[in-house]
């Protein structure tokens, strides 16, 4: 029996029995079994129907909710069914397949929305107010991205980073082009992801030719939203990668305080970083950016300026998290900031910029491995990432100790995230472009 049909039957049974949670649990189990089965992509994205087209922008309907997405890879017409991620159409799908998925999600989508509304009824503190604004402005949509960390080599010596060049205690690795493509293939075809972040230290071993080969091959085999997190490169490099099919860049500026920036990133200047991000935005990249919380010398005023600076760049998603000290860095003696600072910063960001997309970072989850993700989502965040790096490399990407989900199987992590989103009434429909 095809896996999609099998899932649809499971979904309908769960809905009829009014046990909505069963659907998510079954979905998680099927994902864990997907190495023996055909692909199913329903857990991370719901197909929507195109109801309006203007140039290369499409308005996509999800059960009455309408989102705006850019179509760079397909000719889109009204009536088409598409999967979108991060505000980009990444796959067209036939009506028969789309309707099967939509039918399976129909009642569940309404139930999730009701749960989200129930959880946002209270607005007694800043986090509850922020969460209510999140629902009112972006709905219960939550993006789920996968991340592949393909190299821990770095040419920089940032004082806070465990990958810094002078860290002689770190066992270094580089994944081959073939292994990176294989990991992406597994993430898309076996685990169901529709957006992948390719992350590394700033490693010049991966030159233009290698990086372009990775992006082109992945896009030829498995169209997906590719987000690059590879640090400062020549603008010509990023143009080549855009032409190869990459559409997103994850690059944080760490702090908008120029003196702190130059102190903790020796040999680098804030204006150069911000200028590069602006030029990447002009190329057409979706920008994900943000800052560190807890840098020594950082003030409350600095944090507010960090939030404003992030927004001023026209980012599609905020990414900020706590500084967690690595014992092999110059900031080894610094204390990590309290999780309340992170949660309140998420809330303030949501209140100031209610339409924003806010990522729950791994560092945030590390502060409270059991509850941080839930607390962050209930403070106004609406996006999560799951590490899908091959397990033999995950412990080597040692930014800081005891990273959230480290030492756990990918399937277990996926199951946790699905269960969490279900419990909070969040649906994996695209958040859309602002």
GROMACS .gro file of C-alpha atoms in nm:
model
  434
    1UNK     CA    1   0.000   0.000   0.000
    2UNK     CA    2   0.149   0.345  -0.094
    3UNK     CA    3   0.268   0.532   0.213
    4UNK     CA    4   0.057   0.840   0.129
    5UNK     CA    5  -0.261   0.630   0.117
    6UNK     CA    6  -0.164   0.455   0.437
    7UNK     CA    7  -0.110   0.789   0.611
    8UNK     CA    8  -0.439   0.929   0.488
    9UNK     CA    9  -0.626   0.632   0.626
   10UNK     CA   10  -0.448   0.670   0.959
   11UNK     CA   11  -0.531   1.039   0.968
   12UNK     CA   12  -0.900   0.986   0.896
   13UNK     CA   13  -0.928   0.714   1.158
   14UNK     CA   14  -0.767   0.942   1.415
   15UNK     CA   15  -0.998   1.228   1.331
   16UNK     CA   16  -1.311   1.012   1.349
   17UNK     CA   17  -1.207   0.887   1.689
   18UNK     CA   18  -1.154   1.247   1.802
   19UNK     CA   19  -0.804   1.159   1.915
   20UNK     CA   20  -0.616   1.425   1.729
   21UNK     CA   21  -0.290   1.350   1.904
   22UNK     CA   22  -0.286   1.004   1.748
   23UNK     CA   23  -0.240   1.160   1.406
   24UNK     CA   24   0.082   1.330   1.505
   25UNK     CA   25   0.214   1.024   1.682
   26UNK     CA   26   0.138   0.804   1.383
   27UNK     CA   27   0.306   1.059   1.163
   28UNK     CA   28   0.617   1.045   1.381
   29UNK     CA   29   0.621   0.667   1.370
   30UNK     CA   30   0.588   0.665   0.994
   31UNK     CA   31   0.872   0.913   0.963
   32UNK     CA   32   1.089   0.683   1.171
   33UNK     CA   33   1.002   0.402   0.931
   34UNK     CA   34   1.048   0.603   0.615
   35UNK     CA   35   1.386   0.448   0.536
   36UNK     CA   36   1.181   0.142   0.439
   37UNK     CA   37   0.904   0.332   0.263
   38UNK     CA   38   0.815   0.590   0.003
   39UNK     CA   39   0.833   0.958   0.085
   40UNK     CA   40   0.565   1.141   0.277
   41UNK     CA   41   0.593   1.517   0.320
   42UNK     CA   42   0.274   1.593   0.506
   43UNK     CA   43   0.420   1.645   0.849
   44UNK     CA   44   0.625   1.954   0.763
   45UNK     CA   45   0.419   2.115   0.494
   46UNK     CA   46   0.059   2.122   0.374
   47UNK     CA   47  -0.019   2.175   0.005
   48UNK     CA   48  -0.220   2.484  -0.073
   49UNK     CA   49  -0.421   2.602  -0.372
   50UNK     CA   50  -0.306   2.903  -0.575
   51UNK     CA   51  -0.592   3.154  -0.583
   52UNK     CA   52  -0.411   3.456  -0.722
   53UNK     CA   53  -0.097   3.521  -0.928
   54UNK     CA   54   0.083   3.851  -0.972
   55UNK     CA   55   0.405   3.828  -1.173
   56UNK     CA   56   0.606   3.560  -0.988
   57UNK     CA   57   0.413   3.591  -0.661
   58UNK     CA   58   0.131   3.357  -0.572
   59UNK     CA   59  -0.138   3.380  -0.307
   60UNK     CA   60  -0.185   3.032  -0.164
   61UNK     CA   61  -0.496   2.925   0.027
   62UNK     CA   62  -0.477   2.689   0.326
   63UNK     CA   63  -0.830   2.615   0.449
   64UNK     CA   64  -0.924   2.982   0.423
   65UNK     CA   65  -0.591   3.119   0.543
   66UNK     CA   66  -0.406   3.295   0.262
   67UNK     CA   67  -0.029   3.324   0.238
   68UNK     CA   68   0.194   3.497  -0.013
   69UNK     CA   69   0.480   3.303  -0.175
   70UNK     CA   70   0.736   3.370  -0.444
   71UNK     CA   71   0.769   3.128  -0.733
   72UNK     CA   72   1.118   3.136  -0.885
   73UNK     CA   73   1.133   2.779  -1.013
   74UNK     CA   74   0.789   2.712  -1.164
   75UNK     CA   75   0.528   2.875  -1.383
   76UNK     CA   76   0.228   2.906  -1.154
   77UNK     CA   77  -0.136   2.953  -1.253
   78UNK     CA   78  -0.454   3.002  -1.054
   79UNK     CA   79  -0.584   2.659  -0.955
   80UNK     CA   80  -0.243   2.496  -0.919
   81UNK     CA   81  -0.152   2.316  -0.597
   82UNK     CA   82   0.186   2.386  -0.443
   83UNK     CA   83   0.404   2.327  -0.143
   84UNK     CA   84   0.561   2.647  -0.012
   85UNK     CA   85   0.827   2.699   0.251
   86UNK     CA   86   0.975   3.017   0.387
   87UNK     CA   87   0.763   3.218   0.145
   88UNK     CA   88   0.889   3.029  -0.161
   89UNK     CA   89   0.706   2.783  -0.382
   90UNK     CA   90   0.934   2.482  -0.379
   91UNK     CA   91   0.718   2.222  -0.549
   92UNK     CA   92   0.408   2.192  -0.767
   93UNK     CA   93   0.189   1.893  -0.693
   94UNK     CA   94  -0.089   1.726  -0.886
   95UNK     CA   95  -0.449   1.789  -0.781
   96UNK     CA   96  -0.514   1.425  -0.690
   97UNK     CA   97  -0.215   1.406  -0.455
   98UNK     CA   98  -0.287   1.748  -0.311
   99UNK     CA   99  -0.653   1.671  -0.243
  100UNK     CA  100  -0.562   1.351  -0.061
  101UNK     CA  101  -0.330   1.546   0.168
  102UNK     CA  102  -0.578   1.830   0.212
  103UNK     CA  103  -0.860   1.591   0.298
  104UNK     CA  104  -0.641   1.423   0.557
  105UNK     CA  105  -0.557   1.758   0.717
  106UNK     CA  106  -0.895   1.928   0.685
  107UNK     CA  107  -1.055   1.852   1.022
  108UNK     CA  108  -0.722   1.841   1.201
  109UNK     CA  109  -0.633   2.190   1.078
  110UNK     CA  110  -0.949   2.327   1.242
  111UNK     CA  111  -0.880   2.140   1.565
  112UNK     CA  112  -0.526   2.277   1.580
  113UNK     CA  113  -0.654   2.630   1.528
  114UNK     CA  114  -0.900   2.584   1.815
  115UNK     CA  115  -0.619   2.465   2.042
  116UNK     CA  116  -0.408   2.766   1.947
  117UNK     CA  117  -0.697   3.001   2.023
  118UNK     CA  118  -0.756   2.836   2.360
  119UNK     CA  119  -0.390   2.873   2.453
  120UNK     CA  120  -0.391   3.242   2.368
  121UNK     CA  121  -0.699   3.341   2.565
  122UNK     CA  122  -0.494   3.465   2.859
  123UNK     CA  123  -0.295   3.785   2.817
  124UNK     CA  124  -0.182   3.867   3.165
  125UNK     CA  125   0.191   3.914   3.102
  126UNK     CA  126   0.425   4.016   2.823
  127UNK     CA  127   0.471   3.662   2.690
  128UNK     CA  128   0.100   3.587   2.676
  129UNK     CA  129   0.035   3.918   2.504
  130UNK     CA  130   0.307   3.838   2.252
  131UNK     CA  131   0.169   3.492   2.185
  132UNK     CA  132  -0.177   3.633   2.122
  133UNK     CA  133  -0.028   3.883   1.876
  134UNK     CA  134   0.154   3.597   1.705
  135UNK     CA  135  -0.175   3.416   1.646
  136UNK     CA  136  -0.356   3.731   1.533
  137UNK     CA  137  -0.086   3.831   1.284
  138UNK     CA  138   0.064   3.504   1.156
  139UNK     CA  139  -0.194   3.245   1.257
  140UNK     CA  140  -0.092   2.905   1.389
  141UNK     CA  141   0.152   2.839   1.105
  142UNK     CA  142   0.493   2.713   1.215
  143UNK     CA  143   0.785   2.643   0.985
  144UNK     CA  144   0.994   2.334   1.051
  145UNK     CA  145   1.339   2.343   0.888
  146UNK     CA  146   1.613   2.082   0.886
  147UNK     CA  147   1.978   2.175   0.933
  148UNK     CA  148   2.286   1.993   0.802
  149UNK     CA  149   2.616   2.098   0.964
  150UNK     CA  150   2.867   1.987   0.702
  151UNK     CA  151   3.197   2.125   0.835
  152UNK     CA  152   3.334   2.246   1.169
  153UNK     CA  153   3.646   2.409   1.023
  154UNK     CA  154   3.656   2.788   1.054
  155UNK     CA  155   3.911   3.053   0.958
  156UNK     CA  156   3.787   3.298   1.224
  157UNK     CA  157   3.871   3.341   1.591
  158UNK     CA  158   3.547   3.473   1.738
  159UNK     CA  159   3.590   3.475   2.114
  160UNK     CA  160   3.254   3.310   2.186
  161UNK     CA  161   3.255   3.027   1.931
  162UNK     CA  162   3.368   2.670   1.988
  163UNK     CA  163   3.459   2.635   1.619
  164UNK     CA  164   3.716   2.914   1.639
  165UNK     CA  165   4.039   2.853   1.451
  166UNK     CA  166   4.258   2.839   1.763
  167UNK     CA  167   4.052   2.571   1.937
  168UNK     CA  168   4.304   2.287   1.919
  169UNK     CA  169   4.086   2.058   2.130
  170UNK     CA  170   3.818   2.027   1.864
  171UNK     CA  171   3.822   1.721   1.637
  172UNK     CA  172   3.764   1.866   1.292
  173UNK     CA  173   3.562   1.717   1.008
  174UNK     CA  174   3.445   1.797   0.658
  175UNK     CA  175   3.168   1.616   0.476
  176UNK     CA  176   3.228   1.533   0.111
  177UNK     CA  177   3.001   1.674  -0.157
  178UNK     CA  178   2.856   1.327  -0.205
  179UNK     CA  179   2.785   1.288   0.167
  180UNK     CA  180   2.620   1.631   0.189
  181UNK     CA  181   2.396   1.555  -0.107
  182UNK     CA  182   2.315   1.216   0.040
  183UNK     CA  183   2.223   1.373   0.375
  184UNK     CA  184   1.996   1.620   0.196
  185UNK     CA  185   1.838   1.340  -0.005
  186UNK     CA  186   1.764   1.150   0.315
  187UNK     CA  187   1.621   1.460   0.485
  188UNK     CA  188   1.389   1.534   0.194
  189UNK     CA  189   1.288   1.189   0.071
  190UNK     CA  190   1.294   0.991   0.394
  191UNK     CA  191   1.221   1.250   0.660
  192UNK     CA  192   0.995   1.481   0.463
  193UNK     CA  193   1.169   1.819   0.499
  194UNK     CA  194   1.100   2.095   0.249
  195UNK     CA  195   1.353   2.348   0.381
  196UNK     CA  196   1.716   2.274   0.465
  197UNK     CA  197   1.986   2.493   0.616
  198UNK     CA  198   2.341   2.406   0.505
  199UNK     CA  199   2.568   2.528   0.783
  200UNK     CA  200   2.941   2.526   0.844
  201UNK     CA  201   3.218   2.726   0.997
  202UNK     CA  202   3.369   2.980   0.760
  203UNK     CA  203   3.560   2.711   0.574
  204UNK     CA  204   3.743   2.817   0.253
  205UNK     CA  205   3.791   2.451   0.159
  206UNK     CA  206   3.444   2.473   0.009
  207UNK     CA  207   3.513   2.707  -0.280
  208UNK     CA  208   3.264   2.839  -0.534
  209UNK     CA  209   3.281   2.524  -0.744
  210UNK     CA  210   3.216   2.288  -0.452
  211UNK     CA  211   2.936   2.498  -0.304
  212UNK     CA  212   2.765   2.543  -0.639
  213UNK     CA  213   2.789   2.168  -0.703
  214UNK     CA  214   2.619   2.098  -0.371
  215UNK     CA  215   2.333   2.342  -0.436
  216UNK     CA  216   2.280   2.241  -0.800
  217UNK     CA  217   2.283   1.870  -0.729
  218UNK     CA  218   2.042   1.896  -0.437
  219UNK     CA  219   1.801   2.113  -0.638
  220UNK     CA  220   1.815   1.878  -0.936
  221UNK     CA  221   1.745   1.574  -0.723
  222UNK     CA  222   1.508   1.719  -0.464
  223UNK     CA  223   1.368   2.072  -0.504
  224UNK     CA  224   1.379   2.225  -0.157
  225UNK     CA  225   1.425   2.565   0.004
  226UNK     CA  226   1.802   2.587   0.052
  227UNK     CA  227   1.926   2.827   0.319
  228UNK     CA  228   2.301   2.893   0.337
  229UNK     CA  229   2.479   2.951   0.667
  230UNK     CA  230   2.842   2.966   0.553
  231UNK     CA  231   2.960   3.304   0.679
  232UNK     CA  232   3.117   3.597   0.499
  233UNK     CA  233   3.194   3.517   0.136
  234UNK     CA  234   3.248   3.725  -0.173
  235UNK     CA  235   2.925   3.865  -0.312
  236UNK     CA  236   3.011   3.691  -0.639
  237UNK     CA  237   3.004   3.359  -0.453
  238UNK     CA  238   2.658   3.426  -0.320
  239UNK     CA  239   2.539   3.530  -0.667
  240UNK     CA  240   2.660   3.199  -0.810
  241UNK     CA  241   2.485   3.007  -0.536
  242UNK     CA  242   2.164   3.203  -0.592
  243UNK     CA  243   2.182   3.120  -0.962
  244UNK     CA  244   2.234   2.756  -0.862
  245UNK     CA  245   1.909   2.754  -0.666
  246UNK     CA  246   1.982   2.871  -0.309
  247UNK     CA  247   1.723   3.117  -0.182
  248UNK     CA  248   1.797   3.184   0.184
  249UNK     CA  249   2.089   3.304   0.399
  250UNK     CA  250   2.120   3.255   0.773
  251UNK     CA  251   2.382   3.500   0.897
  252UNK     CA  252   2.363   3.667   1.236
  253UNK     CA  253   2.541   3.993   1.306
  254UNK     CA  254   2.574   3.897   1.679
  255UNK     CA  255   2.554   4.251   1.816
  256UNK     CA  256   2.465   4.595   1.680
  257UNK     CA  257   2.711   4.752   1.924
  258UNK     CA  258   3.013   4.818   1.700
  259UNK     CA  259   3.267   4.820   1.983
  260UNK     CA  260   3.140   4.490   2.124
  261UNK     CA  261   3.134   4.342   1.775
  262UNK     CA  262   3.498   4.426   1.710
  263UNK     CA  263   3.598   4.306   2.056
  264UNK     CA  264   3.440   3.964   2.019
  265UNK     CA  265   3.507   3.920   1.646
  266UNK     CA  266   3.871   4.031   1.615
  267UNK     CA  267   3.964   4.166   1.273
  268UNK     CA  268   3.602   4.219   1.168
  269UNK     CA  269   3.381   4.525   1.147
  270UNK     CA  270   3.009   4.553   1.203
  271UNK     CA  271   2.943   4.778   0.907
  272UNK     CA  272   3.095   4.521   0.671
  273UNK     CA  273   2.868   4.248   0.806
  274UNK     CA  274   2.557   4.461   0.779
  275UNK     CA  275   2.656   4.578   0.432
  276UNK     CA  276   2.695   4.219   0.315
  277UNK     CA  277   2.353   4.128   0.454
  278UNK     CA  278   2.201   4.424   0.269
  279UNK     CA  279   2.362   4.320  -0.058
  280UNK     CA  280   2.239   3.963  -0.013
  281UNK     CA  281   1.888   4.096   0.040
  282UNK     CA  282   1.920   4.293  -0.285
  283UNK     CA  283   2.020   3.978  -0.474
  284UNK     CA  284   1.688   3.827  -0.370
  285UNK     CA  285   1.785   3.608  -0.077
  286UNK     CA  286   1.548   3.553   0.213
  287UNK     CA  287   1.748   3.675   0.512
  288UNK     CA  288   1.747   3.512   0.855
  289UNK     CA  289   1.950   3.713   1.102
  290UNK     CA  290   1.982   3.823   1.461
  291UNK     CA  291   2.210   3.843   1.759
  292UNK     CA  292   2.357   3.690   2.073
  293UNK     CA  293   2.213   3.749   2.418
  294UNK     CA  294   2.448   3.759   2.714
  295UNK     CA  295   2.767   3.899   2.565
  296UNK     CA  296   2.975   4.058   2.843
  297UNK     CA  297   2.912   4.432   2.839
  298UNK     CA  298   2.578   4.404   2.660
  299UNK     CA  299   2.308   4.633   2.801
  300UNK     CA  300   1.929   4.630   2.779
  301UNK     CA  301   1.960   4.923   2.541
  302UNK     CA  302   2.194   4.715   2.324
  303UNK     CA  303   1.938   4.434   2.306
  304UNK     CA  304   1.665   4.674   2.196
  305UNK     CA  305   1.901   4.809   1.931
  306UNK     CA  306   1.975   4.452   1.822
  307UNK     CA  307   1.604   4.389   1.770
  308UNK     CA  308   1.561   4.713   1.573
  309UNK     CA  309   1.870   4.647   1.361
  310UNK     CA  310   1.747   4.299   1.271
  311UNK     CA  311   1.410   4.435   1.162
  312UNK     CA  312   1.564   4.725   0.970
  313UNK     CA  313   1.735   4.478   0.734
  314UNK     CA  314   1.400   4.346   0.616
  315UNK     CA  315   1.467   3.998   0.746
  316UNK     CA  316   1.213   3.723   0.688
  317UNK     CA  317   1.303   3.561   1.019
  318UNK     CA  318   1.463   3.661   1.348
  319UNK     CA  319   1.728   3.425   1.485
  320UNK     CA  320   1.871   3.508   1.827
  321UNK     CA  321   1.974   3.306   2.126
  322UNK     CA  322   2.188   3.298   2.438
  323UNK     CA  323   2.564   3.291   2.458
  324UNK     CA  324   2.646   2.953   2.611
  325UNK     CA  325   3.015   2.950   2.703
  326UNK     CA  326   3.243   2.688   2.552
  327UNK     CA  327   3.526   2.577   2.786
  328UNK     CA  328   3.777   2.604   2.499
  329UNK     CA  329   3.711   2.971   2.422
  330UNK     CA  330   3.826   3.298   2.584
  331UNK     CA  331   3.473   3.347   2.722
  332UNK     CA  332   3.478   3.016   2.908
  333UNK     CA  333   3.415   3.185   3.243
  334UNK     CA  334   3.106   3.376   3.135
  335UNK     CA  335   2.769   3.267   3.271
  336UNK     CA  336   2.494   3.189   3.023
  337UNK     CA  337   2.205   3.437   3.050
  338UNK     CA  338   1.882   3.327   3.221
  339UNK     CA  339   1.617   3.178   2.997
  340UNK     CA  340   1.378   3.452   3.109
  341UNK     CA  341   1.592   3.704   2.922
  342UNK     CA  342   1.558   3.501   2.602
  343UNK     CA  343   1.183   3.450   2.642
  344UNK     CA  344   1.121   3.817   2.718
  345UNK     CA  345   1.331   3.916   2.415
  346UNK     CA  346   1.119   3.691   2.195
  347UNK     CA  347   0.807   3.849   2.342
  348UNK     CA  348   0.932   4.204   2.297
  349UNK     CA  349   1.029   4.132   1.939
  350UNK     CA  350   0.683   3.997   1.868
  351UNK     CA  351   0.513   4.297   2.031
  352UNK     CA  352   0.726   4.551   1.842
  353UNK     CA  353   0.707   4.359   1.512
  354UNK     CA  354   0.386   4.153   1.531
  355UNK     CA  355   0.414   4.013   1.176
  356UNK     CA  356   0.761   3.872   1.231
  357UNK     CA  357   0.884   3.515   1.205
  358UNK     CA  358   1.088   3.417   1.509
  359UNK     CA  359   1.303   3.106   1.530
  360UNK     CA  360   1.343   2.894   1.842
  361UNK     CA  361   1.721   2.847   1.832
  362UNK     CA  362   1.905   2.538   1.952
  363UNK     CA  363   2.092   2.751   2.204
  364UNK     CA  364   1.761   2.863   2.352
  365UNK     CA  365   1.650   2.501   2.382
  366UNK     CA  366   1.981   2.416   2.550
  367UNK     CA  367   1.908   2.647   2.843
  368UNK     CA  368   1.617   2.423   2.938
  369UNK     CA  369   1.630   2.105   2.733
  370UNK     CA  370   1.289   1.987   2.851
  371UNK     CA  371   1.074   2.299   2.835
  372UNK     CA  372   1.251   2.581   2.648
  373UNK     CA  373   1.103   2.511   2.304
  374UNK     CA  374   0.751   2.510   2.442
  375UNK     CA  375   0.811   2.825   2.646
  376UNK     CA  376   0.960   3.003   2.343
  377UNK     CA  377   0.668   2.910   2.118
  378UNK     CA  378   0.428   3.034   2.387
  379UNK     CA  379   0.623   3.361   2.406
  380UNK     CA  380   0.568   3.449   2.042
  381UNK     CA  381   0.807   3.230   1.839
  382UNK     CA  382   0.676   3.041   1.537
  383UNK     CA  383   0.959   2.845   1.377
  384UNK     CA  384   1.181   2.553   1.477
  385UNK     CA  385   1.481   2.370   1.335
  386UNK     CA  386   1.571   2.004   1.362
  387UNK     CA  387   1.930   1.887   1.329
  388UNK     CA  388   1.947   1.627   1.052
  389UNK     CA  389   2.326   1.615   1.029
  390UNK     CA  390   2.445   1.253   1.003
  391UNK     CA  391   2.471   1.132   1.359
  392UNK     CA  392   2.843   1.054   1.342
  393UNK     CA  393   2.915   1.427   1.297
  394UNK     CA  394   2.663   1.589   1.531
  395UNK     CA  395   2.877   1.576   1.844
  396UNK     CA  396   3.173   1.725   1.653
  397UNK     CA  397   2.989   2.045   1.567
  398UNK     CA  398   3.077   2.159   1.917
  399UNK     CA  399   2.967   2.519   1.945
  400UNK     CA  400   2.901   2.479   2.317
  401UNK     CA  401   2.850   2.194   2.564
  402UNK     CA  402   2.534   1.985   2.601
  403UNK     CA  403   2.355   2.115   2.295
  404UNK     CA  404   1.984   2.040   2.292
  405UNK     CA  405   1.901   1.708   2.125
  406UNK     CA  406   2.266   1.603   2.119
  407UNK     CA  407   2.305   1.230   2.163
  408UNK     CA  408   1.949   1.163   2.047
  409UNK     CA  409   1.836   0.988   1.732
  410UNK     CA  410   1.698   1.213   1.459
  411UNK     CA  411   1.370   1.019   1.456
  412UNK     CA  412   1.327   1.083   1.828
  413UNK     CA  413   1.384   1.453   1.783
  414UNK     CA  414   1.132   1.466   1.499
  415UNK     CA  415   0.876   1.286   1.711
  416UNK     CA  416   0.931   1.534   1.995
  417UNK     CA  417   0.881   1.834   1.769
  418UNK     CA  418   0.567   1.692   1.609
  419UNK     CA  419   0.418   1.618   1.949
  420UNK     CA  420   0.508   1.966   2.076
  421UNK     CA  421   0.352   2.143   1.778
  422UNK     CA  422   0.041   1.931   1.810
  423UNK     CA  423   0.006   2.014   2.178
  424UNK     CA  424   0.027   2.387   2.102
  425UNK     CA  425  -0.212   2.383   1.807
  426UNK     CA  426   0.051   2.472   1.548
  427UNK     CA  427   0.015   2.365   1.185
  428UNK     CA  428   0.298   2.315   0.932
  429UNK     CA  429   0.148   2.548   0.670
  430UNK     CA  430   0.380   2.808   0.523
  431UNK     CA  431   0.399   3.134   0.715
  432UNK     CA  432   0.436   3.320   0.387
  433UNK     CA  433   0.617   3.638   0.292
  434UNK     CA  434   0.568   3.962   0.478
   0.00000   0.00000   0.00000
